[in-house]
Amino acid sequence: MNAYVTEFSVPESFSPVHRAEQYIRNTRFDRPTLVVDLEQVAAQYDALKAGLGRAAMHYAVKANPAPEIIAKLAEMGSNFDAASRAEIELCLSQGAPAERISFGNTIKRVSDIAFAYQVGVRLFAVDAEEEMHKIAENAPGADVFVRVIVENCDADWPLTRKFGCARDKVLHLLELAGSLGLNAKGLSFHVGSQTRQAAMWENTLDQVAAIWQDAKEAGFDLSLLNIGGGFPAFYGDEIQGPTDYARAVMAQVQARFGDVPELIAEPGRGLVAEAGMIAAEVVLVSRKSENDLSRWVYLDIGKFSGLAETMDECIRYQFLTDRDYEDTGPCILAGPSCDSADVLYEKRPVHLPLGLKSGDRIIIPSCGAYTSTYASVGFNGFPPLDVVVLP
Ligand SMILES: Cc1ncc(COP(=O)(O)O)c(C=O)c1O
């Protein structure tokens, strides 16, 4: 951590997001830094939990693996969805017992499966025959759920194609699990990350419910439905609040699946994104020719140092400056690296103050998820995103 706190007093009336903003406004940073408010993570956990009812929450560690976040959620009773050995080790080191960790990546190294099993993890995701054999050999007798592919999703950050298997494979995989001595517990899916409204789950839930029904008719006694992530964060477009959203999703689940004995939800973004803000800086403002209509604004953070989700301009971050009282104009926003792919927004330009210049501070809200984990170690020599967690 390279931050210098100049003065840091936060009135109690400030909402938790403002705590991160307040900290940034009172601090000088010598590199782009993500500031995460742990109190807000805890409040969001409670809000989601209230809406999810009896569904167990497995925090998707990949969204933000800051040890302080894992420790706090472990203390609050959360479970964890881990994607690798490193994430499992992290959860264990921060006080989460193995029985509260599921291995949700469908693409696992054999050695990671063996490690997970050896430390006591017993719940694994699968979407392919070879993976099922790997689990049977390295985690004998474990519980598995089959991940179902999701089509036609309305999410801003879709997770289609690469993950899950199609309807015609699901029954085969459930059967294979049983024949290999595994416990085929149920199904999972992911509606797509940043699914802004609960109503957008309808189509996906219909698809999965049809497969669930097929499996039941084929005699499989499914007891677990894992509804994955998809819970949204506020990036400027209207979203439902966390409790209402989760409650509305659960009502749709109940209507289609009835009283499933065990329900799991794996929020990542919806749990941590709004708790974090990035402190960044303008490095250059320029035009490419004397009569160029486009103003280019280059930041000290880009696609390779934390803002990867600007890919295809999918996630639209908002930007706060110290000149927000000035008139604004459109600009092409880009990162600092020597790669022409490092342009954040061009198709839909961002409107920023006309007086913006090198050295000006930029605050980017709702950055607590999928930023620090997406920062390259040192592309072009720029350091990865620094992280400060406010207790
Ligand atoms: C298996 C799994 N579960 C949960 C999540 C978290 O999704 P979200 O951040 O949309 O809540 C992801 C994200 O990639 C995932 O792959």
CSV table of C-alpha atoms and ligand atoms in Angstrom, one decimal:
chain,number,residue,atom,x,y,z
A,1,MET,CA,0.0,0.0,0.0
A,2,ASN,CA,1.5,3.3,-1.1
A,3,ALA,CA,-1.2,5.7,0.1
A,4,TYR,CA,-0.4,8.8,2.2
A,5,VAL,CA,-3.4,9.8,4.3
A,6,THR,CA,-3.4,13.5,4.8
A,7,GLU,CA,-6.5,13.8,6.9
A,8,PHE,CA,-9.1,11.2,7.4
A,9,SER,CA,-12.2,11.9,9.4
A,10,VAL,CA,-15.5,10.5,8.2
A,11,PRO,CA,-18.8,11.8,9.7
A,12,GLU,CA,-20.9,8.9,10.9
A,13,SER,CA,-23.8,10.1,8.7
A,14,PHE,CA,-21.8,9.3,5.6
A,15,SER,CA,-23.0,6.2,3.8
A,16,PRO,CA,-20.4,3.4,3.4
A,17,VAL,CA,-19.7,4.2,-0.2
A,18,HIS,CA,-18.9,7.8,0.8
A,19,ARG,CA,-16.4,6.5,3.2
A,20,ALA,CA,-14.3,5.2,0.3
A,21,GLU,CA,-14.8,8.4,-1.6
A,22,GLN,CA,-13.9,10.5,1.4
A,23,TYR,CA,-10.8,8.5,2.0
A,24,ILE,CA,-9.7,9.0,-1.6
A,25,ARG,CA,-10.4,12.7,-1.5
A,26,ASN,CA,-8.2,13.0,1.6
A,27,THR,CA,-5.4,10.9,0.4
A,28,ARG,CA,-2.6,11.2,-2.2
A,29,PHE,CA,-1.8,8.1,-4.1
A,30,ASP,CA,1.3,7.4,-6.1
A,31,ARG,CA,-0.4,4.7,-8.2
A,32,PRO,CA,-4.0,3.7,-9.1
A,33,THR,CA,-5.6,2.4,-6.0
A,34,LEU,CA,-8.8,0.5,-5.2
A,35,VAL,CA,-10.3,1.5,-1.8
A,36,VAL,CA,-12.7,-1.0,-0.4
A,37,ASP,CA,-15.1,-0.3,2.5
A,38,LEU,CA,-15.4,-3.4,4.5
A,39,GLU,CA,-18.5,-2.1,6.3
A,40,GLN,CA,-20.3,-1.7,3.0
A,41,VAL,CA,-19.4,-5.3,2.1
A,42,ALA,CA,-20.9,-6.5,5.4
A,43,ALA,CA,-24.0,-4.4,4.8
A,44,GLN,CA,-24.4,-5.7,1.3
A,45,TYR,CA,-24.0,-9.3,2.6
A,46,ASP,CA,-26.8,-8.8,5.1
A,47,ALA,CA,-29.0,-7.2,2.4
A,48,LEU,CA,-28.5,-10.0,-0.1
A,49,LYS,CA,-29.0,-12.6,2.7
A,50,ALA,CA,-32.3,-11.1,3.6
A,51,GLY,CA,-33.6,-11.5,0.1
A,52,LEU,CA,-32.0,-14.9,-0.6
A,53,GLY,CA,-33.8,-16.4,2.4
A,54,ARG,CA,-32.8,-20.0,2.9
A,55,ALA,CA,-30.4,-20.1,0.0
A,56,ALA,CA,-26.8,-20.4,1.2
A,57,MET,CA,-24.5,-17.7,0.0
A,58,HIS,CA,-21.2,-18.8,-1.5
A,59,TYR,CA,-19.2,-15.6,-2.2
A,60,ALA,CA,-17.5,-15.9,-5.6
A,61,VAL,CA,-13.9,-15.2,-4.4
A,62,LYS,CA,-12.7,-14.3,-7.9
A,63,ALA,CA,-14.7,-11.0,-7.7
A,64,ASN,CA,-12.3,-9.7,-5.1
A,65,PRO,CA,-10.0,-11.9,-3.1
A,66,ALA,CA,-8.7,-9.3,-0.6
A,67,PRO,CA,-8.0,-11.3,2.5
A,68,GLU,CA,-9.9,-8.8,4.7
A,69,ILE,CA,-13.0,-9.4,2.7
A,70,ILE,CA,-12.7,-13.1,2.9
A,71,ALA,CA,-12.1,-12.9,6.7
A,72,LYS,CA,-15.0,-10.7,7.2
A,73,LEU,CA,-17.4,-12.8,5.2
A,74,ALA,CA,-16.1,-16.0,6.9
A,75,GLU,CA,-16.8,-14.4,10.3
A,76,MET,CA,-20.3,-13.5,9.1
A,77,GLY,CA,-21.0,-17.1,8.2
A,78,SER,CA,-20.7,-16.9,4.4
A,79,ASN,CA,-19.7,-19.9,2.3
A,80,PHE,CA,-17.2,-19.5,-0.6
A,81,ASP,CA,-17.1,-20.4,-4.3
A,82,ALA,CA,-13.5,-21.0,-5.2
A,83,ALA,CA,-12.0,-21.3,-8.7
A,84,SER,CA,-8.6,-22.7,-7.9
A,85,ARG,CA,-6.2,-24.1,-5.3
A,86,ALA,CA,-5.0,-20.6,-4.5
A,87,GLU,CA,-8.5,-19.4,-3.7
A,88,ILE,CA,-9.2,-22.4,-1.5
A,89,GLU,CA,-6.0,-21.8,0.4
A,90,LEU,CA,-6.9,-18.2,0.8
A,91,CYS,CA,-10.4,-19.0,2.2
A,92,LEU,CA,-8.9,-21.6,4.6
A,93,SER,CA,-6.2,-19.1,5.8
A,94,GLN,CA,-8.9,-16.5,6.5
A,95,GLY,CA,-11.0,-18.8,8.7
A,96,ALA,CA,-13.4,-20.5,6.4
A,97,PRO,CA,-13.7,-24.2,7.1
A,98,ALA,CA,-13.4,-26.6,4.1
A,99,GLU,CA,-17.0,-27.6,4.4
A,100,ARG,CA,-18.0,-24.1,3.6
A,101,ILE,CA,-16.0,-24.0,0.4
A,102,SER,CA,-17.2,-25.3,-3.0
A,103,PHE,CA,-15.0,-25.7,-6.0
A,104,GLY,CA,-17.1,-24.0,-8.7
A,105,ASN,CA,-14.7,-23.8,-11.6
A,106,THR,CA,-15.6,-26.4,-14.2
A,107,ILE,CA,-12.1,-26.4,-15.5
A,108,LYS,CA,-9.8,-27.7,-12.8
A,109,ARG,CA,-6.2,-28.9,-12.6
A,110,VAL,CA,-6.0,-32.5,-11.4
A,111,SER,CA,-3.6,-31.4,-8.7
A,112,ASP,CA,-6.0,-28.7,-7.5
A,113,ILE,CA,-8.9,-31.3,-7.3
A,114,ALA,CA,-6.6,-33.6,-5.2
A,115,PHE,CA,-5.6,-30.7,-3.0
A,116,ALA,CA,-9.2,-29.6,-2.5
A,117,TYR,CA,-10.2,-33.1,-1.5
A,118,GLN,CA,-7.3,-33.6,0.8
A,119,VAL,CA,-8.1,-30.4,2.8
A,120,GLY,CA,-11.8,-31.4,3.0
A,121,VAL,CA,-13.6,-29.7,0.1
A,122,ARG,CA,-16.5,-32.0,-0.9
A,123,LEU,CA,-18.6,-30.0,-3.5
A,124,PHE,CA,-17.4,-29.7,-7.1
A,125,ALA,CA,-18.9,-28.3,-10.3
A,126,VAL,CA,-18.7,-30.4,-13.5
A,127,ASP,CA,-19.7,-29.9,-17.1
A,128,ALA,CA,-17.8,-32.6,-19.0
A,129,GLU,CA,-17.1,-36.3,-18.9
A,130,GLU,CA,-13.3,-36.0,-18.5
A,131,GLU,CA,-13.8,-33.6,-15.6
A,132,MET,CA,-16.1,-36.1,-13.9
A,133,HIS,CA,-13.5,-38.8,-14.3
A,134,LYS,CA,-10.8,-36.5,-12.8
A,135,ILE,CA,-13.1,-35.8,-9.8
A,136,ALA,CA,-13.9,-39.5,-9.3
A,137,GLU,CA,-10.3,-40.4,-9.3
A,138,ASN,CA,-9.0,-37.5,-7.1
A,139,ALA,CA,-12.0,-36.8,-4.9
A,140,PRO,CA,-13.7,-40.2,-4.5
A,141,GLY,CA,-17.3,-40.1,-3.3
A,142,ALA,CA,-17.5,-36.3,-3.5
A,143,ASP,CA,-20.7,-34.3,-4.2
A,144,VAL,CA,-21.0,-32.9,-7.7
A,145,PHE,CA,-23.4,-30.6,-9.5
A,146,VAL,CA,-23.7,-30.3,-13.2
A,147,ARG,CA,-23.4,-26.9,-14.7
A,148,VAL,CA,-25.9,-26.2,-17.4
A,149,ILE,CA,-25.2,-23.9,-20.4
A,150,VAL,CA,-27.2,-20.7,-20.5
A,151,GLU,CA,-28.4,-19.3,-23.8
A,152,ASN,CA,-29.9,-15.9,-24.8
A,153,CYS,CA,-28.8,-14.1,-21.7
A,154,ASP,CA,-29.6,-10.4,-21.0
A,155,ALA,CA,-26.5,-9.8,-18.9
A,156,ASP,CA,-24.1,-6.9,-19.5
A,157,TRP,CA,-21.2,-9.4,-19.0
A,158,PRO,CA,-22.5,-12.7,-20.4
A,159,LEU,CA,-21.0,-16.0,-19.3
A,160,THR,CA,-22.3,-18.1,-22.1
A,161,ARG,CA,-20.7,-20.8,-24.4
A,162,LYS,CA,-17.5,-21.5,-22.4
A,163,PHE,CA,-19.2,-22.9,-19.3
A,164,GLY,CA,-21.8,-25.5,-18.9
A,165,CYS,CA,-23.2,-28.4,-21.0
A,166,ALA,CA,-26.3,-28.6,-23.1
A,167,ARG,CA,-29.5,-30.3,-22.2
A,168,ASP,CA,-28.7,-33.5,-24.0
A,169,LYS,CA,-25.5,-34.0,-21.9
A,170,VAL,CA,-26.9,-33.3,-18.5
A,171,LEU,CA,-28.6,-36.6,-17.9
A,172,HIS,CA,-25.6,-38.5,-19.2
A,173,LEU,CA,-23.3,-36.7,-16.8
A,174,LEU,CA,-25.6,-37.3,-13.8
A,175,GLU,CA,-25.6,-41.0,-14.7
A,176,LEU,CA,-21.9,-41.0,-15.1
A,177,ALA,CA,-21.4,-39.4,-11.7
A,178,GLY,CA,-23.4,-42.2,-10.1
A,179,SER,CA,-21.6,-45.0,-11.9
A,180,LEU,CA,-18.2,-43.5,-10.8
A,181,GLY,CA,-19.3,-43.5,-7.1
A,182,LEU,CA,-19.9,-39.7,-7.0
A,183,ASN,CA,-23.0,-38.2,-5.5
A,184,ALA,CA,-24.9,-36.3,-8.3
A,185,LYS,CA,-26.6,-33.7,-6.1
A,186,GLY,CA,-28.0,-31.3,-8.6
A,187,LEU,CA,-27.6,-28.6,-11.2
A,188,SER,CA,-26.0,-25.1,-11.4
A,189,PHE,CA,-26.1,-22.3,-13.9
A,190,HIS,CA,-25.0,-18.7,-14.2
A,191,VAL,CA,-27.5,-16.2,-15.6
A,192,GLY,CA,-24.6,-13.9,-16.7
A,193,SER,CA,-22.8,-11.3,-14.7
A,194,GLN,CA,-24.5,-7.9,-14.2
A,195,THR,CA,-28.0,-9.0,-15.0
A,196,ARG,CA,-29.6,-5.7,-14.1
A,197,GLN,CA,-33.2,-6.8,-13.4
A,198,ALA,CA,-34.5,-9.9,-11.6
A,199,ALA,CA,-37.1,-10.2,-14.4
A,200,MET,CA,-34.2,-10.9,-16.8
A,201,TRP,CA,-33.7,-14.3,-15.1
A,202,GLU,CA,-37.0,-15.6,-16.4
A,203,ASN,CA,-35.8,-17.1,-19.6
A,204,THR,CA,-32.7,-18.8,-18.1
A,205,LEU,CA,-34.8,-20.2,-15.2
A,206,ASP,CA,-37.3,-21.6,-17.7
A,207,GLN,CA,-34.4,-23.4,-19.5
A,208,VAL,CA,-32.9,-24.8,-16.4
A,209,ALA,CA,-36.3,-25.8,-14.9
A,210,ALA,CA,-37.0,-27.8,-18.1
A,211,ILE,CA,-33.7,-29.7,-17.6
A,212,TRP,CA,-34.4,-30.2,-13.9
A,213,GLN,CA,-37.8,-31.7,-14.8
A,214,ASP,CA,-36.1,-34.0,-17.4
A,215,ALA,CA,-33.7,-35.3,-14.7
A,216,LYS,CA,-36.5,-35.9,-12.2
A,217,GLU,CA,-38.5,-37.8,-14.8
A,218,ALA,CA,-35.4,-39.9,-15.6
A,219,GLY,CA,-35.3,-40.9,-11.9
A,220,PHE,CA,-32.6,-38.6,-10.6
A,221,ASP,CA,-33.2,-37.5,-7.1
A,222,LEU,CA,-31.8,-34.0,-7.3
A,223,SER,CA,-31.5,-32.1,-4.0
A,224,LEU,CA,-29.3,-29.1,-4.9
A,225,LEU,CA,-29.9,-26.1,-7.2
A,226,ASN,CA,-27.0,-23.6,-7.5
A,227,ILE,CA,-28.3,-20.4,-9.1
A,228,GLY,CA,-24.8,-18.9,-9.4
A,229,GLY,CA,-24.1,-15.1,-9.6
A,230,GLY,CA,-25.5,-12.3,-11.7
A,231,PHE,CA,-26.6,-10.0,-8.9
A,232,PRO,CA,-25.9,-6.5,-10.2
A,233,ALA,CA,-24.1,-3.4,-9.0
A,234,PHE,CA,-25.0,0.2,-9.7
A,235,TYR,CA,-23.0,1.7,-12.6
A,236,GLY,CA,-25.4,4.4,-13.5
A,237,ASP,CA,-28.3,2.4,-15.0
A,238,GLU,CA,-31.2,1.7,-12.7
A,239,ILE,CA,-31.0,-1.6,-10.8
A,240,GLN,CA,-33.2,-3.1,-8.0
A,241,GLY,CA,-31.9,-2.9,-4.5
A,242,PRO,CA,-30.1,-6.1,-3.3
A,243,THR,CA,-32.8,-7.4,-1.0
A,244,ASP,CA,-35.7,-6.8,-3.5
A,245,TYR,CA,-33.7,-8.2,-6.3
A,246,ALA,CA,-32.7,-11.4,-4.5
A,247,ARG,CA,-36.2,-11.9,-3.2
A,248,ALA,CA,-37.6,-11.5,-6.7
A,249,VAL,CA,-35.2,-14.1,-8.0
A,250,MET,CA,-36.0,-16.5,-5.2
A,251,ALA,CA,-39.7,-16.1,-5.9
A,252,GLN,CA,-39.1,-17.1,-9.5
A,253,VAL,CA,-37.0,-20.0,-8.4
A,254,GLN,CA,-39.7,-21.2,-6.0
A,255,ALA,CA,-42.3,-21.0,-8.7
A,256,ARG,CA,-40.4,-23.2,-11.1
A,257,PHE,CA,-38.5,-25.6,-8.8
A,258,GLY,CA,-40.7,-25.8,-5.7
A,259,ASP,CA,-39.1,-26.8,-2.4
A,260,VAL,CA,-35.6,-27.8,-3.4
A,261,PRO,CA,-33.9,-29.1,-0.3
A,262,GLU,CA,-30.7,-27.2,-0.8
A,263,LEU,CA,-30.2,-23.8,-2.6
A,264,ILE,CA,-27.0,-22.0,-3.3
A,265,ALA,CA,-26.3,-18.5,-4.7
A,266,GLU,CA,-22.8,-17.3,-5.6
A,267,PRO,CA,-22.8,-13.5,-5.7
A,268,GLY,CA,-19.5,-11.8,-6.6
A,269,ARG,CA,-20.1,-8.5,-8.2
A,270,GLY,CA,-23.4,-7.8,-6.3
A,271,LEU,CA,-21.7,-8.3,-3.0
A,272,VAL,CA,-18.5,-6.3,-3.4
A,273,ALA,CA,-18.6,-3.9,-6.4
A,274,GLU,CA,-20.3,-1.0,-4.8
A,275,ALA,CA,-18.0,-1.1,-1.8
A,276,GLY,CA,-15.0,-0.1,-3.8
A,277,MET,CA,-13.8,3.0,-5.6
A,278,ILE,CA,-10.7,3.5,-7.6
A,279,ALA,CA,-8.5,6.5,-7.2
A,280,ALA,CA,-6.9,7.3,-10.6
A,281,GLU,CA,-5.3,10.3,-12.3
A,282,VAL,CA,-5.4,12.0,-15.7
A,283,VAL,CA,-2.1,11.6,-17.4
A,284,LEU,CA,-2.7,13.4,-20.7
A,285,VAL,CA,-5.4,15.3,-22.6
A,286,SER,CA,-4.8,15.7,-26.3
A,287,ARG,CA,-6.2,16.0,-29.8
A,288,LYS,CA,-4.7,14.2,-32.8
A,289,SER,CA,-4.8,17.2,-35.2
A,290,GLU,CA,-5.5,20.9,-35.0
A,291,ASN,CA,-9.1,20.4,-36.1
A,292,ASP,CA,-9.7,17.0,-34.4
A,293,LEU,CA,-13.2,17.0,-33.0
A,294,SER,CA,-12.3,14.2,-30.6
A,295,ARG,CA,-10.6,14.9,-27.3
A,296,TRP,CA,-8.5,12.0,-26.0
A,297,VAL,CA,-8.2,11.7,-22.2
A,298,TYR,CA,-5.6,9.2,-21.0
A,299,LEU,CA,-5.8,7.9,-17.4
A,300,ASP,CA,-3.1,6.1,-15.4
A,301,ILE,CA,-5.4,3.1,-15.3
A,302,GLY,CA,-6.6,1.1,-18.3
A,303,LYS,CA,-7.6,-2.3,-19.6
A,304,PHE,CA,-4.5,-4.0,-18.3
A,305,SER,CA,-4.3,-2.4,-14.9
A,306,GLY,CA,-7.8,-3.1,-13.5
A,307,LEU,CA,-10.5,-1.9,-16.0
A,308,ALA,CA,-10.6,-5.1,-18.1
A,309,GLU,CA,-14.4,-5.1,-18.0
A,310,THR,CA,-14.5,-2.1,-20.3
A,311,MET,CA,-13.8,-4.7,-23.0
A,312,ASP,CA,-16.4,-4.1,-25.8
A,313,GLU,CA,-17.5,-1.3,-23.5
A,314,CYS,CA,-19.6,-3.9,-21.6
A,315,ILE,CA,-19.3,-2.4,-18.1
A,316,ARG,CA,-19.8,1.4,-18.2
A,317,TYR,CA,-18.1,2.9,-15.2
A,318,GLN,CA,-18.9,6.4,-14.0
A,319,PHE,CA,-16.2,9.0,-13.3
A,320,LEU,CA,-16.0,11.7,-10.6
A,321,THR,CA,-13.6,14.6,-10.9
A,322,ASP,CA,-12.8,17.7,-8.8
A,323,ARG,CA,-14.2,19.8,-11.7
A,324,ASP,CA,-17.7,18.3,-11.8
A,325,TYR,CA,-19.1,21.9,-11.6
A,326,GLU,CA,-17.6,22.7,-15.1
A,327,ASP,CA,-19.2,22.1,-18.5
A,328,THR,CA,-18.5,18.7,-19.9
A,329,GLY,CA,-17.8,17.4,-23.4
A,330,PRO,CA,-17.4,14.0,-25.0
A,331,CYS,CA,-14.0,12.3,-25.0
A,332,ILE,CA,-12.4,9.1,-25.9
A,333,LEU,CA,-11.1,7.6,-22.7
A,334,ALA,CA,-7.9,5.5,-22.8
A,335,GLY,CA,-5.4,3.8,-20.5
A,336,PRO,CA,-1.7,4.5,-20.3
A,337,SER,CA,-0.1,1.4,-21.9
A,338,CYS,CA,1.5,1.2,-25.3
A,339,ASP,CA,-1.2,-1.0,-26.7
A,340,SER,CA,-3.9,0.3,-29.0
A,341,ALA,CA,-6.4,-2.1,-27.4
A,342,ASP,CA,-6.1,0.0,-24.3
A,343,VAL,CA,-9.0,2.2,-25.1
A,344,LEU,CA,-11.8,2.2,-22.5
A,345,TYR,CA,-14.7,4.0,-24.2
A,346,GLU,CA,-14.8,5.2,-27.8
A,347,LYS,CA,-18.1,3.9,-29.4
A,348,ARG,CA,-20.0,5.6,-26.6
A,349,PRO,CA,-17.8,8.5,-25.6
A,350,VAL,CA,-17.7,9.6,-22.0
A,351,HIS,CA,-18.6,13.1,-21.0
A,352,LEU,CA,-16.0,14.7,-18.8
A,353,PRO,CA,-15.2,18.3,-17.7
A,354,LEU,CA,-13.8,20.5,-20.5
A,355,GLY,CA,-11.0,21.8,-18.3
A,356,LEU,CA,-9.7,18.4,-17.4
A,357,LYS,CA,-5.9,18.2,-17.5
A,358,SER,CA,-2.9,16.1,-16.6
A,359,GLY,CA,-2.6,15.5,-12.8
A,360,ASP,CA,-6.4,15.8,-12.1
A,361,ARG,CA,-7.8,13.2,-9.9
A,362,ILE,CA,-10.5,10.8,-11.2
A,363,ILE,CA,-12.6,8.7,-8.9
A,364,ILE,CA,-14.3,5.6,-10.3
A,365,PRO,CA,-17.2,4.3,-8.2
A,366,SER,CA,-18.5,0.7,-8.1
A,367,CYS,CA,-15.0,-0.8,-8.7
A,368,GLY,CA,-14.9,-3.4,-5.9
A,369,ALA,CA,-15.4,-6.4,-8.2
A,370,TYR,CA,-13.3,-7.7,-11.1
A,371,THR,CA,-10.7,-4.9,-11.0
A,372,SER,CA,-7.8,-5.8,-8.7
A,373,THR,CA,-7.9,-9.4,-10.0
A,374,TYR,CA,-7.8,-8.3,-13.6
A,375,ALA,CA,-4.7,-6.1,-13.2
A,376,SER,CA,-1.7,-7.4,-14.9
A,377,VAL,CA,1.5,-7.8,-12.8
A,378,GLY,CA,3.3,-5.1,-14.7
A,379,PHE,CA,2.4,-4.7,-18.4
A,380,ASN,CA,4.6,-1.9,-19.7
A,381,GLY,CA,6.0,-1.5,-16.2
A,382,PHE,CA,2.8,-0.1,-14.8
A,383,PRO,CA,2.2,-1.6,-11.4
A,384,PRO,CA,-0.9,-3.6,-10.7
A,385,LEU,CA,-3.8,-1.9,-9.0
A,386,ASP,CA,-3.1,-1.3,-5.3
A,387,VAL,CA,-5.8,-2.1,-2.8
A,388,VAL,CA,-6.6,-0.5,0.5
A,389,VAL,CA,-9.4,-2.0,2.6
A,390,LEU,CA,-11.0,0.3,5.1
A,391,PRO,CA,-11.9,-1.7,8.3
B,1,LIG,C1,-19.1,-20.2,-11.1
B,1,LIG,C2,-19.3,-18.7,-10.8
B,1,LIG,N1,-20.1,-18.3,-9.8
B,1,LIG,C3,-20.3,-17.1,-9.5
B,1,LIG,C4,-19.7,-16.1,-10.2
B,1,LIG,C5,-20.0,-14.6,-9.8
B,1,LIG,O1,-20.7,-14.0,-10.7
B,1,LIG,P1,-21.2,-12.5,-10.4
B,1,LIG,O2,-20.0,-11.7,-10.1
B,1,LIG,O3,-22.0,-12.1,-11.6
B,1,LIG,O4,-22.1,-12.5,-9.2
B,1,LIG,C6,-18.9,-16.4,-11.3
B,1,LIG,C7,-18.3,-15.3,-12.1
B,1,LIG,O5,-17.6,-15.5,-13.1
B,1,LIG,C8,-18.7,-17.7,-11.6
B,1,LIG,O6,-17.9,-18.1,-12.6
